[in-house]
CSV table of C-alpha atoms in Angstrom, one decimal:
chain,number,residue,atom,x,y,z
S,1,MET,CA,81.1,106.4,111.7
S,2,LYS,CA,84.0,107.5,109.5
S,3,LYS,CA,86.4,108.0,112.4
S,4,SER,CA,85.4,104.6,113.8
S,5,LEU,CA,86.2,102.9,110.6
S,6,LYS,CA,89.6,104.7,110.5
S,7,ARG,CA,90.4,103.5,114.1
S,8,ALA,CA,89.4,100.0,113.2
S,9,ALA,CA,91.6,100.1,110.1
S,10,LEU,CA,94.4,101.4,112.3
S,11,ALA,CA,94.0,98.4,114.7
S,12,LEU,CA,94.1,96.0,111.8
S,13,LEU,CA,97.2,97.6,110.4
S,14,ILE,CA,99.0,97.5,113.7
S,15,VAL,CA,98.4,93.8,113.9
S,16,LEU,CA,99.5,93.3,110.4
S,17,PHE,CA,102.7,95.3,110.5
S,18,ALA,CA,103.7,93.9,113.9
S,19,VAL,CA,104.4,90.5,112.1
S,20,SER,CA,108.0,89.4,112.8
S,21,SER,CA,110.5,90.1,110.1
S,22,VAL,CA,111.6,86.5,110.2
S,23,PHE,CA,109.4,85.9,107.2
S,24,ALA,CA,111.6,88.2,105.1
S,25,SER,CA,114.2,85.5,104.8
S,26,GLY,CA,111.8,83.6,102.6
S,27,ALA,CA,110.3,81.2,105.1
S,28,ASN,CA,107.1,79.4,104.1
S,29,GLU,CA,108.1,79.4,100.5
S,30,SER,CA,106.7,75.9,100.1
S,31,SER,CA,105.3,76.0,96.6
S,32,ALA,CA,106.7,73.8,93.9
S,33,SER,CA,108.9,75.4,91.3
S,34,SER,CA,107.3,73.6,88.4
S,35,PRO,CA,103.5,73.2,88.9
S,36,SER,CA,102.0,70.3,86.9
S,37,GLY,CA,98.5,71.7,86.3
S,38,PRO,CA,96.8,75.1,85.9
S,39,VAL,CA,97.9,77.6,88.5
S,40,ASP,CA,95.6,80.2,90.0
S,41,ILE,CA,97.5,83.5,90.5
S,42,LYS,CA,95.8,86.6,92.1
S,43,ILE,CA,97.3,90.0,91.4
S,44,ALA,CA,96.2,93.1,93.4
S,45,THR,CA,96.4,96.6,91.9
S,46,TRP,CA,94.7,100.0,92.4
S,47,THR,CA,94.1,100.5,88.7
S,48,SER,CA,90.8,99.5,87.1
S,49,ASN,CA,91.7,100.9,83.7
S,50,PRO,CA,90.9,98.1,81.2
S,51,ASP,CA,93.7,98.9,78.9
S,52,GLN,CA,96.2,98.8,81.7
S,53,LEU,CA,94.9,95.6,83.1
S,54,ALA,CA,95.0,94.1,79.6
S,55,LEU,CA,98.7,95.0,79.2
S,56,LEU,CA,99.5,93.5,82.6
S,57,GLY,CA,97.5,90.4,81.6
S,58,SER,CA,99.5,90.1,78.4
S,59,PHE,CA,102.7,89.9,80.5
S,60,VAL,CA,101.2,87.0,82.5
S,61,ASP,CA,100.3,85.2,79.3
S,62,GLU,CA,103.8,85.6,78.0
S,63,PHE,CA,105.3,84.4,81.2
S,64,ALA,CA,103.0,81.3,81.3
S,65,GLN,CA,104.2,80.5,77.7
S,66,LYS,CA,107.8,80.9,78.8
S,67,GLU,CA,107.3,78.6,81.7
S,68,GLY,CA,105.3,76.1,79.7
S,69,ILE,CA,102.4,76.1,82.1
S,70,GLU,CA,98.8,77.4,82.3
S,71,ILE,CA,98.0,80.3,84.6
S,72,ASN,CA,94.6,81.4,85.5
S,73,ALA,CA,95.2,85.0,86.5
S,74,THR,CA,92.8,87.1,88.4
S,75,PHE,CA,93.3,90.9,88.7
S,76,GLU,CA,91.8,92.5,91.8
S,77,SER,CA,91.3,96.3,91.5
S,78,ILE,CA,91.2,97.9,94.9
S,79,THR,CA,90.4,101.7,95.0
S,80,PHE,CA,93.4,103.8,95.9
S,81,ASP,CA,91.9,105.3,99.1
S,82,GLU,CA,91.2,101.8,100.5
S,83,TYR,CA,94.2,100.0,99.0
S,84,ASN,CA,96.5,99.7,102.0
S,85,THR,CA,93.7,98.8,104.4
S,86,LEU,CA,92.0,96.1,102.3
S,87,LEU,CA,95.2,94.6,101.1
S,88,SER,CA,96.4,94.3,104.7
S,89,LEU,CA,93.2,92.5,105.6
S,90,GLU,CA,93.6,90.1,102.7
S,91,LEU,CA,97.2,89.3,103.5
S,92,GLN,CA,95.9,88.1,106.9
S,93,GLY,CA,93.3,85.7,105.4
S,94,SER,CA,92.9,83.0,102.8
S,95,GLU,CA,92.2,85.3,99.9
S,96,ALA,CA,95.6,86.9,99.8
S,97,PRO,CA,97.0,87.9,96.4
S,98,ASP,CA,100.2,86.2,95.2
S,99,VAL,CA,101.5,89.3,93.6
S,100,PHE,CA,100.6,92.9,94.5
S,101,TRP,CA,101.4,96.5,94.0
S,102,ILE,CA,103.0,98.5,96.8
S,103,LEU,CA,103.0,102.3,97.5
S,104,GLU,CA,106.3,103.9,98.1
S,105,THR,CA,105.1,105.3,101.5
S,106,SER,CA,104.5,101.8,102.7
S,107,ALA,CA,107.7,100.2,101.4
S,108,PRO,CA,109.5,100.1,104.7
S,109,ALA,CA,106.5,98.6,106.5
S,110,PHE,CA,106.0,95.8,104.0
S,111,ILE,CA,109.7,94.9,104.0
S,112,GLU,CA,110.0,95.0,107.8
S,113,SER,CA,106.9,92.8,108.2
S,114,GLY,CA,108.3,90.0,106.1
S,115,LEU,CA,105.3,89.9,103.7
S,116,LEU,CA,107.5,90.3,100.7
S,117,ALA,CA,109.7,87.5,99.3
S,118,PRO,CA,113.3,88.3,98.2
S,119,LEU,CA,113.6,88.5,94.4
S,120,ASP,CA,117.3,88.7,93.7
S,121,GLU,CA,117.8,85.2,92.3
S,122,GLU,CA,114.8,85.6,90.0
S,123,LEU,CA,115.9,89.1,88.8
S,124,ALA,CA,119.4,87.8,88.0
S,125,GLU,CA,118.0,86.6,84.6
S,126,TYR,CA,116.9,90.1,83.6
S,127,ASP,CA,119.9,92.4,84.0
S,128,PRO,CA,119.3,93.8,87.5
S,129,GLU,CA,122.1,96.3,87.0
S,130,ASP,CA,119.9,98.1,84.5
S,131,PHE,CA,117.7,99.4,87.4
S,132,SER,CA,118.5,102.9,88.6
S,133,ALA,CA,120.2,102.6,92.0
S,134,LYS,CA,118.3,105.6,93.2
S,135,ALA,CA,115.0,104.1,92.2
S,136,MET,CA,115.7,100.8,94.0
S,137,GLU,CA,116.7,102.3,97.3
S,138,LEU,CA,113.3,102.0,99.0
S,139,TRP,CA,112.9,98.4,98.0
S,140,GLN,CA,116.1,96.9,99.2
S,141,LYS,CA,117.4,96.1,102.7
S,142,ASP,CA,120.4,94.3,103.9
S,143,GLY,CA,121.5,93.4,100.4
S,144,PHE,CA,118.2,91.9,99.3
S,145,THR,CA,115.5,93.2,96.9
S,146,TYR,CA,112.0,92.8,98.1
S,147,ALA,CA,110.0,94.5,95.3
S,148,VAL,CA,110.7,96.1,92.0
S,149,PRO,CA,109.5,99.6,91.0
S,150,PHE,CA,107.5,99.5,87.8
S,151,SER,CA,106.6,103.2,88.0
S,152,THR,CA,108.7,106.2,89.0
S,153,SER,CA,106.3,108.9,87.9
S,154,PRO,CA,106.6,112.6,88.7
S,155,PHE,CA,103.5,114.7,89.4
S,156,PHE,CA,102.8,117.5,87.0
S,157,VAL,CA,100.0,119.9,86.1
S,158,ILE,CA,97.5,119.3,83.4
S,159,TYR,CA,95.4,122.3,82.4
S,160,ASN,CA,92.3,123.1,80.4
S,161,GLU,CA,93.6,125.5,77.8
S,162,ASP,CA,90.1,126.6,76.7
S,163,LEU,CA,89.3,127.9,80.2
S,164,PHE,CA,92.5,129.9,80.3
S,165,LYS,CA,91.6,131.5,77.0
S,166,GLU,CA,88.1,132.2,78.1
S,167,ALA,CA,89.4,133.9,81.3
S,168,GLY,CA,91.9,135.9,79.1
S,169,ILE,CA,94.9,134.9,81.1
S,170,LYS,CA,98.3,133.2,80.3
S,171,THR,CA,98.5,129.4,80.3
S,172,PRO,CA,100.9,127.6,82.6
S,173,ALA,CA,103.1,126.9,79.6
S,174,GLU,CA,103.3,130.6,78.8
S,175,LEU,CA,104.0,131.5,82.4
S,176,LEU,CA,106.7,128.9,82.5
S,177,ALA,CA,108.3,130.2,79.3
S,178,GLU,CA,108.6,133.7,80.8
S,179,GLY,CA,109.9,132.4,84.2
S,180,ASN,CA,106.7,133.2,86.1
S,181,TRP,CA,105.2,129.7,86.8
S,182,ASN,CA,105.1,129.6,90.6
S,183,TRP,CA,102.6,128.9,93.3
S,184,GLN,CA,101.5,132.5,93.5
S,185,THR,CA,100.7,132.7,89.8
S,186,PHE,CA,99.1,129.3,90.1
S,187,ARG,CA,96.8,130.7,92.8
S,188,GLU,CA,96.1,133.9,90.8
S,189,SER,CA,95.3,131.8,87.7
S,190,SER,CA,92.9,129.6,89.7
S,191,LYS,CA,91.0,132.5,91.1
S,192,ALA,CA,90.9,134.4,87.8
S,193,ILE,CA,89.3,131.4,86.1
S,194,LYS,CA,86.8,130.9,88.8
S,195,ASP,CA,85.8,134.5,88.8
S,196,ALA,CA,85.6,134.8,85.0
S,197,THR,CA,84.0,131.4,84.1
S,198,GLY,CA,82.4,130.1,87.2
S,199,VAL,CA,84.4,126.9,86.8
S,200,TRP,CA,86.7,125.6,89.5
S,201,GLY,CA,90.4,126.7,89.0
S,202,PHE,CA,91.9,123.5,90.5
S,203,GLN,CA,91.1,120.0,91.5
S,204,THR,CA,93.5,118.1,93.7
S,205,VAL,CA,95.2,114.9,92.5
S,206,ASP,CA,92.5,112.4,91.8
S,207,GLY,CA,90.2,114.6,93.9
S,208,GLY,CA,91.8,113.0,96.9
S,209,GLY,CA,93.7,115.9,98.3
S,210,TYR,CA,91.6,116.0,101.5
S,211,ASP,CA,91.9,112.4,102.5
S,212,ALA,CA,93.8,109.6,100.6
S,213,ARG,CA,96.1,112.0,98.7
S,214,ILE,CA,96.8,114.6,101.4
S,215,LEU,CA,100.6,114.3,101.1
S,216,HIS,CA,100.5,114.0,97.3
S,217,ASN,CA,98.6,117.3,97.3
S,218,LEU,CA,100.6,119.2,99.9
S,219,CYS,CA,104.2,117.9,99.6
S,220,PRO,CA,104.9,119.6,96.3
S,221,ILE,CA,104.0,123.0,97.8
S,222,ILE,CA,105.7,122.3,101.1
S,223,ARG,CA,108.9,121.1,99.6
S,224,SER,CA,109.1,124.0,97.2
S,225,TYR,CA,108.9,126.3,100.3
S,226,GLY,CA,111.9,124.5,101.8
S,227,ALA,CA,110.3,122.1,104.2
S,228,ASP,CA,108.8,118.5,104.2
S,229,ALA,CA,106.5,116.3,106.2
S,230,TRP,CA,109.6,114.6,107.8
S,231,THR,CA,113.1,113.8,106.7
S,232,SER,CA,114.8,110.5,106.2
S,233,ASP,CA,116.7,111.0,109.5
S,234,GLY,CA,113.5,111.5,111.5
S,235,GLU,CA,113.3,115.3,111.7
S,236,ILE,CA,109.6,116.4,111.7
S,237,LEU,CA,109.1,119.5,109.6
S,238,ILE,CA,105.3,119.4,108.9
S,239,ASN,CA,104.7,122.3,111.4
S,240,SER,CA,107.8,124.4,110.5
S,241,PRO,CA,107.2,128.0,109.4
S,242,GLU,CA,107.8,127.1,105.8
S,243,SER,CA,105.2,124.3,105.9
S,244,VAL,CA,102.7,126.6,107.6
S,245,ASP,CA,103.2,129.1,104.8
S,246,ALA,CA,102.7,126.5,102.1
S,247,VAL,CA,99.7,124.9,103.6
S,248,THR,CA,98.1,128.3,104.3
S,249,LEU,CA,98.4,129.1,100.6
S,250,PHE,CA,96.4,126.0,99.7
S,251,HIS,CA,93.9,126.6,102.5
S,252,ASP,CA,93.4,130.2,101.4
S,253,MET,CA,92.8,129.0,97.8
S,254,VAL,CA,90.0,126.7,99.1
S,255,TYR,CA,88.3,129.0,101.6
S,256,GLU,CA,89.2,132.6,100.8
S,257,ASP,CA,89.5,132.4,97.0
S,258,GLY,CA,86.9,129.7,96.5
S,259,SER,CA,88.9,128.5,93.5
S,260,VAL,CA,89.5,124.9,94.4
S,261,VAL,CA,87.1,122.0,94.2
S,262,PRO,CA,86.2,121.7,97.9
S,263,PRO,CA,85.9,118.6,100.1
S,264,GLY,CA,82.9,116.5,99.2
S,265,ASP,CA,82.4,118.0,95.8
S,266,GLN,CA,82.7,115.4,93.0
S,267,SER,CA,83.7,117.8,90.2
S,268,ASN,CA,86.2,116.2,87.8
S,269,PHE,CA,88.9,117.9,85.8
S,270,PHE,CA,88.7,115.3,83.1
S,271,ALA,CA,85.0,116.1,82.5
S,272,GLY,CA,85.8,119.8,82.1
S,273,ASP,CA,84.8,120.8,85.7
S,274,ALA,CA,88.1,122.4,86.6
S,275,ALA,CA,90.9,124.3,84.9
S,276,MET,CA,93.9,122.5,86.4
S,277,THR,CA,94.7,119.3,88.2
S,278,VAL,CA,97.9,117.4,89.3
S,279,ALA,CA,98.4,114.1,87.7
S,280,GLN,CA,100.9,111.5,86.4
S,281,VAL,CA,101.4,110.0,83.0
S,282,SER,CA,99.0,107.1,83.7
S,283,ARG,CA,96.2,109.6,84.0
S,284,VAL,CA,96.8,111.2,80.5
S,285,SER,CA,94.8,108.4,78.9
S,286,ASN,CA,91.7,110.0,80.5
S,287,LEU,CA,92.1,112.8,78.0
S,288,SER,CA,91.9,110.6,74.8
S,289,SER,CA,88.4,111.9,74.1
S,290,ALA,CA,88.5,115.2,75.9
S,291,SER,CA,86.2,117.9,74.6
S,292,PHE,CA,88.6,120.7,75.4
S,293,ALA,CA,92.2,121.7,74.4
S,294,TRP,CA,94.7,120.9,77.1
S,295,GLY,CA,98.4,121.1,77.9
S,296,VAL,CA,100.9,120.1,80.6
S,297,ALA,CA,103.5,121.9,82.7
S,298,PRO,CA,105.8,121.0,85.6
S,299,MET,CA,104.7,121.6,89.1
S,300,PRO,CA,104.9,125.4,90.0
S,301,ALA,CA,108.0,126.7,91.7
S,302,GLY,CA,108.2,128.0,95.2
S,303,PRO,CA,110.7,130.1,97.2
S,304,MET,CA,113.1,127.1,96.9
S,305,GLY,CA,112.4,126.6,93.2
S,306,ASP,CA,110.8,123.6,91.5
S,307,VAL,CA,111.1,120.5,93.7
S,308,PRO,CA,109.4,117.6,91.8
S,309,VAL,CA,107.6,115.0,93.8
S,310,ILE,CA,107.7,111.5,92.4
S,311,GLY,CA,105.1,108.8,93.0
S,312,GLN,CA,106.7,105.4,93.0
S,313,ALA,CA,104.9,102.1,92.9
S,314,ALA,CA,106.5,98.6,93.0
S,315,ILE,CA,105.4,95.1,92.5
S,316,GLY,CA,106.2,92.2,94.9
S,317,ALA,CA,105.5,88.6,95.7
S,318,PHE,CA,103.7,87.5,98.9
S,319,SER,CA,106.2,85.5,101.0
S,320,LYS,CA,103.5,83.4,102.6
S,321,GLY,CA,101.4,82.5,99.5
S,322,ASP,CA,100.8,79.1,98.0
S,323,ASN,CA,102.8,79.8,94.8
S,324,VAL,CA,105.7,81.9,96.1
S,325,GLU,CA,108.4,80.6,93.7
S,326,LEU,CA,106.1,81.1,90.7
S,327,ALA,CA,105.0,84.6,91.9
S,328,LYS,CA,108.7,85.6,92.3
S,329,ARG,CA,109.5,84.6,88.8
S,330,LEU,CA,106.4,86.4,87.5
S,331,VAL,CA,107.4,89.6,89.2
S,332,ALA,CA,110.9,89.4,87.7
S,333,TYR,CA,109.4,88.8,84.2
S,334,MET,CA,106.9,91.6,84.5
S,335,THR,CA,109.7,94.1,85.2
S,336,ASN,CA,112.1,92.9,82.5
S,337,GLU,CA,113.3,95.4,79.9
S,338,ASP,CA,110.8,94.5,77.2
S,339,CYS,CA,107.8,94.7,79.6
S,340,VAL,CA,109.0,97.9,81.1
S,341,ALA,CA,109.4,99.5,77.7
S,342,ARG,CA,105.8,98.6,76.9
S,343,MET,CA,104.6,100.2,80.2
S,344,ALA,CA,106.7,103.3,79.8
S,345,GLY,CA,104.0,105.4,78.3
S,346,ILE,CA,101.8,104.7,81.3
S,347,TRP,CA,104.3,104.2,84.1
S,348,PRO,CA,107.7,105.9,83.7
S,349,PRO,CA,110.4,103.2,84.2
S,350,ALA,CA,113.1,102.5,86.7
S,351,ARG,CA,115.3,100.8,84.0
S,352,LYS,CA,118.0,103.1,82.8
S,353,SER,CA,118.0,101.5,79.3
S,354,VAL,CA,114.4,102.5,78.8
S,355,LEU,CA,114.4,105.8,80.5
S,356,GLU,CA,117.4,107.0,78.5
S,357,SER,CA,116.1,105.9,75.2
S,358,ASP,CA,114.5,108.2,72.6
S,359,ALA,CA,111.6,105.9,72.5
S,360,PHE,CA,110.6,106.8,76.1
S,361,LEU,CA,109.9,110.4,75.1
S,362,THR,CA,107.4,109.2,72.4
S,363,SER,CA,106.0,106.3,74.5
S,364,GLN,CA,102.8,108.3,75.4
S,365,PRO,CA,100.9,109.0,72.2
S,366,LEU,CA,98.9,111.9,73.8
S,367,LEU,CA,102.0,113.8,74.7
S,368,THR,CA,104.7,115.2,72.5
S,369,ALA,CA,108.3,114.4,73.1
S,370,GLU,CA,108.8,118.0,74.3
S,371,GLN,CA,105.9,117.7,76.8
S,372,MET,CA,107.3,114.3,78.1
S,373,GLU,CA,110.7,115.9,78.6
S,374,ALA,CA,109.4,119.0,80.3
S,375,ALA,CA,106.8,117.4,82.6
S,376,VAL,CA,108.2,113.9,83.1
S,377,GLY,CA,111.7,113.2,81.9
S,378,SER,CA,113.4,116.3,83.5
S,379,SER,CA,111.8,115.6,86.8
S,380,ILE,CA,112.7,112.0,87.3
S,381,GLU,CA,116.4,112.7,88.0
S,382,THR,CA,115.8,115.7,90.3
S,383,GLY,CA,112.6,114.6,92.0
S,384,ARG,CA,112.1,112.8,95.3
S,385,VAL,CA,109.5,110.3,96.4
S,386,LEU,CA,107.1,111.0,99.2
S,387,PRO,CA,108.3,110.5,102.7
S,388,SER,CA,108.1,106.9,103.9
S,389,HIS,CA,108.5,105.0,107.2
S,390,VAL,CA,108.2,101.6,108.6
S,391,MET,CA,105.2,102.8,110.6
S,392,TYR,CA,103.6,104.6,107.7
S,393,PRO,CA,100.3,102.6,107.7
S,394,GLN,CA,99.7,103.7,111.3
S,395,ILE,CA,100.9,107.2,110.6
S,396,GLU,CA,98.6,107.6,107.7
S,397,VAL,CA,95.4,106.4,109.4
S,398,GLU,CA,96.0,108.3,112.6
S,399,SER,CA,97.1,111.5,111.1
S,400,ARG,CA,94.3,111.6,108.6
S,401,ILE,CA,91.9,112.1,111.5
S,402,VAL,CA,93.8,115.1,112.6
S,403,TRP,CA,94.1,116.5,109.0
S,404,ASP,CA,90.3,116.5,108.9
S,405,ARG,CA,90.4,119.5,111.2
S,406,LEU,CA,92.0,121.6,108.5
S,407,TRP,CA,89.1,121.4,106.1
S,408,ASN,CA,87.0,124.2,107.3
S,409,LYS,CA,87.1,128.0,106.8
S,410,ASP,CA,88.1,128.9,110.4
S,411,ALA,CA,90.8,126.2,110.9
S,412,ASN,CA,94.0,127.4,112.5
S,413,VAL,CA,96.7,126.0,110.2
S,414,GLN,CA,99.5,126.2,112.7
S,415,GLU,CA,97.5,124.4,115.4
S,416,VAL,CA,96.4,121.7,113.0
S,417,LEU,CA,100.0,121.1,111.8
S,418,ASP,CA,101.2,121.1,115.3
S,419,ALA,CA,98.8,118.3,116.0
S,420,VAL,CA,99.8,116.4,112.9
S,421,ALA,CA,103.4,116.8,114.0
S,422,GLN,CA,102.6,115.2,117.3
S,423,VAL,CA,101.1,112.2,115.6
S,424,TYR,CA,104.2,111.9,113.4
S,425,ALA,CA,106.4,112.2,116.6
S,426,ASN,CA,104.6,109.2,118.2
S,427,TYR,CA,106.0,107.0,115.5
S,428,ILE,CA,109.0,108.6,113.9
S,429,LYS,CA,112.2,108.3,115.9
């Protein structure tokens, strides 16, 4: 049943992303620029955090006041693992959102399909030169901007300090200070904690490292070993010797050491069920009432050093919606300097004026300025986003079926990665 659903989702995505790019020029933007009555605006996200939704809602209210109109905004929260599939379905029907979040991996696909309206005229009011050119690369094509990154957020490790003390071992921060924070000590720490306390040593990012977050989980290790899933010029490296070594390390942690929360287990780091997890700043709020002492550290280093991975998310306007012009102006407003500054403690910004300010380092009340600099600030400039491709929706769905073969004790890592590489080769030219 699970594989049938994945294949159905793949078929739907193929139909969606085969849409002609003619729409990218702004065709069908038929909505009036100054609506006379209340306007219904639907905004799709993958967050369900009430504080985050309230912040986004405040931006909409301010924008409505600025425009002198009434907006009835509806926020739709789609779970991350279903986000691309369900959003794609909605964009084909009558319930499509006017504004929606976009994952970095799917940026080329959305731009090529023409589902995103160009935003340059609307952004002109809000100092577009303030955006980091590097952060904007994925979201621009042929001189046009099709979405605006509101989050350029490095992944880092959060750890349960109490469990490290109970196991009698050094914390990641202590290992980092002495120059020994790497994937091998990460593995050793995970096993030592599991052996000493019975608590899992590590939970993958959002617990999704075996399905929706496969690349989020594996790319930090793979890149620090000197490889990647694929490169921007189309070279496939997922089955290289370096990738095999990196993936083998994680596979051994799960099946030889027994130190990682395994597939199907719902244990949660934030509830104290694991000693470490990988997260971004937006997840730190989950620790506001934690029953344990905790700390943060950059991702562990590999043979090639520390190679930060950045998760980037952008916001765009649906090019075929009923309120395209209003949606475009709303996107521009929600990513202005003031709004970005207020989001910075949740979603690290792409605006240079905010990122380079002292206020950024103190924007997350649960982290010290030193922690923000070590785990977030220093990684934004050196990190790279996950690999993306115009065919990514198809790649993701089809390759996940192959990745499923890896999650058993007797899996042959090389053979599985060879099969994943073949899926990639079918789409990446």
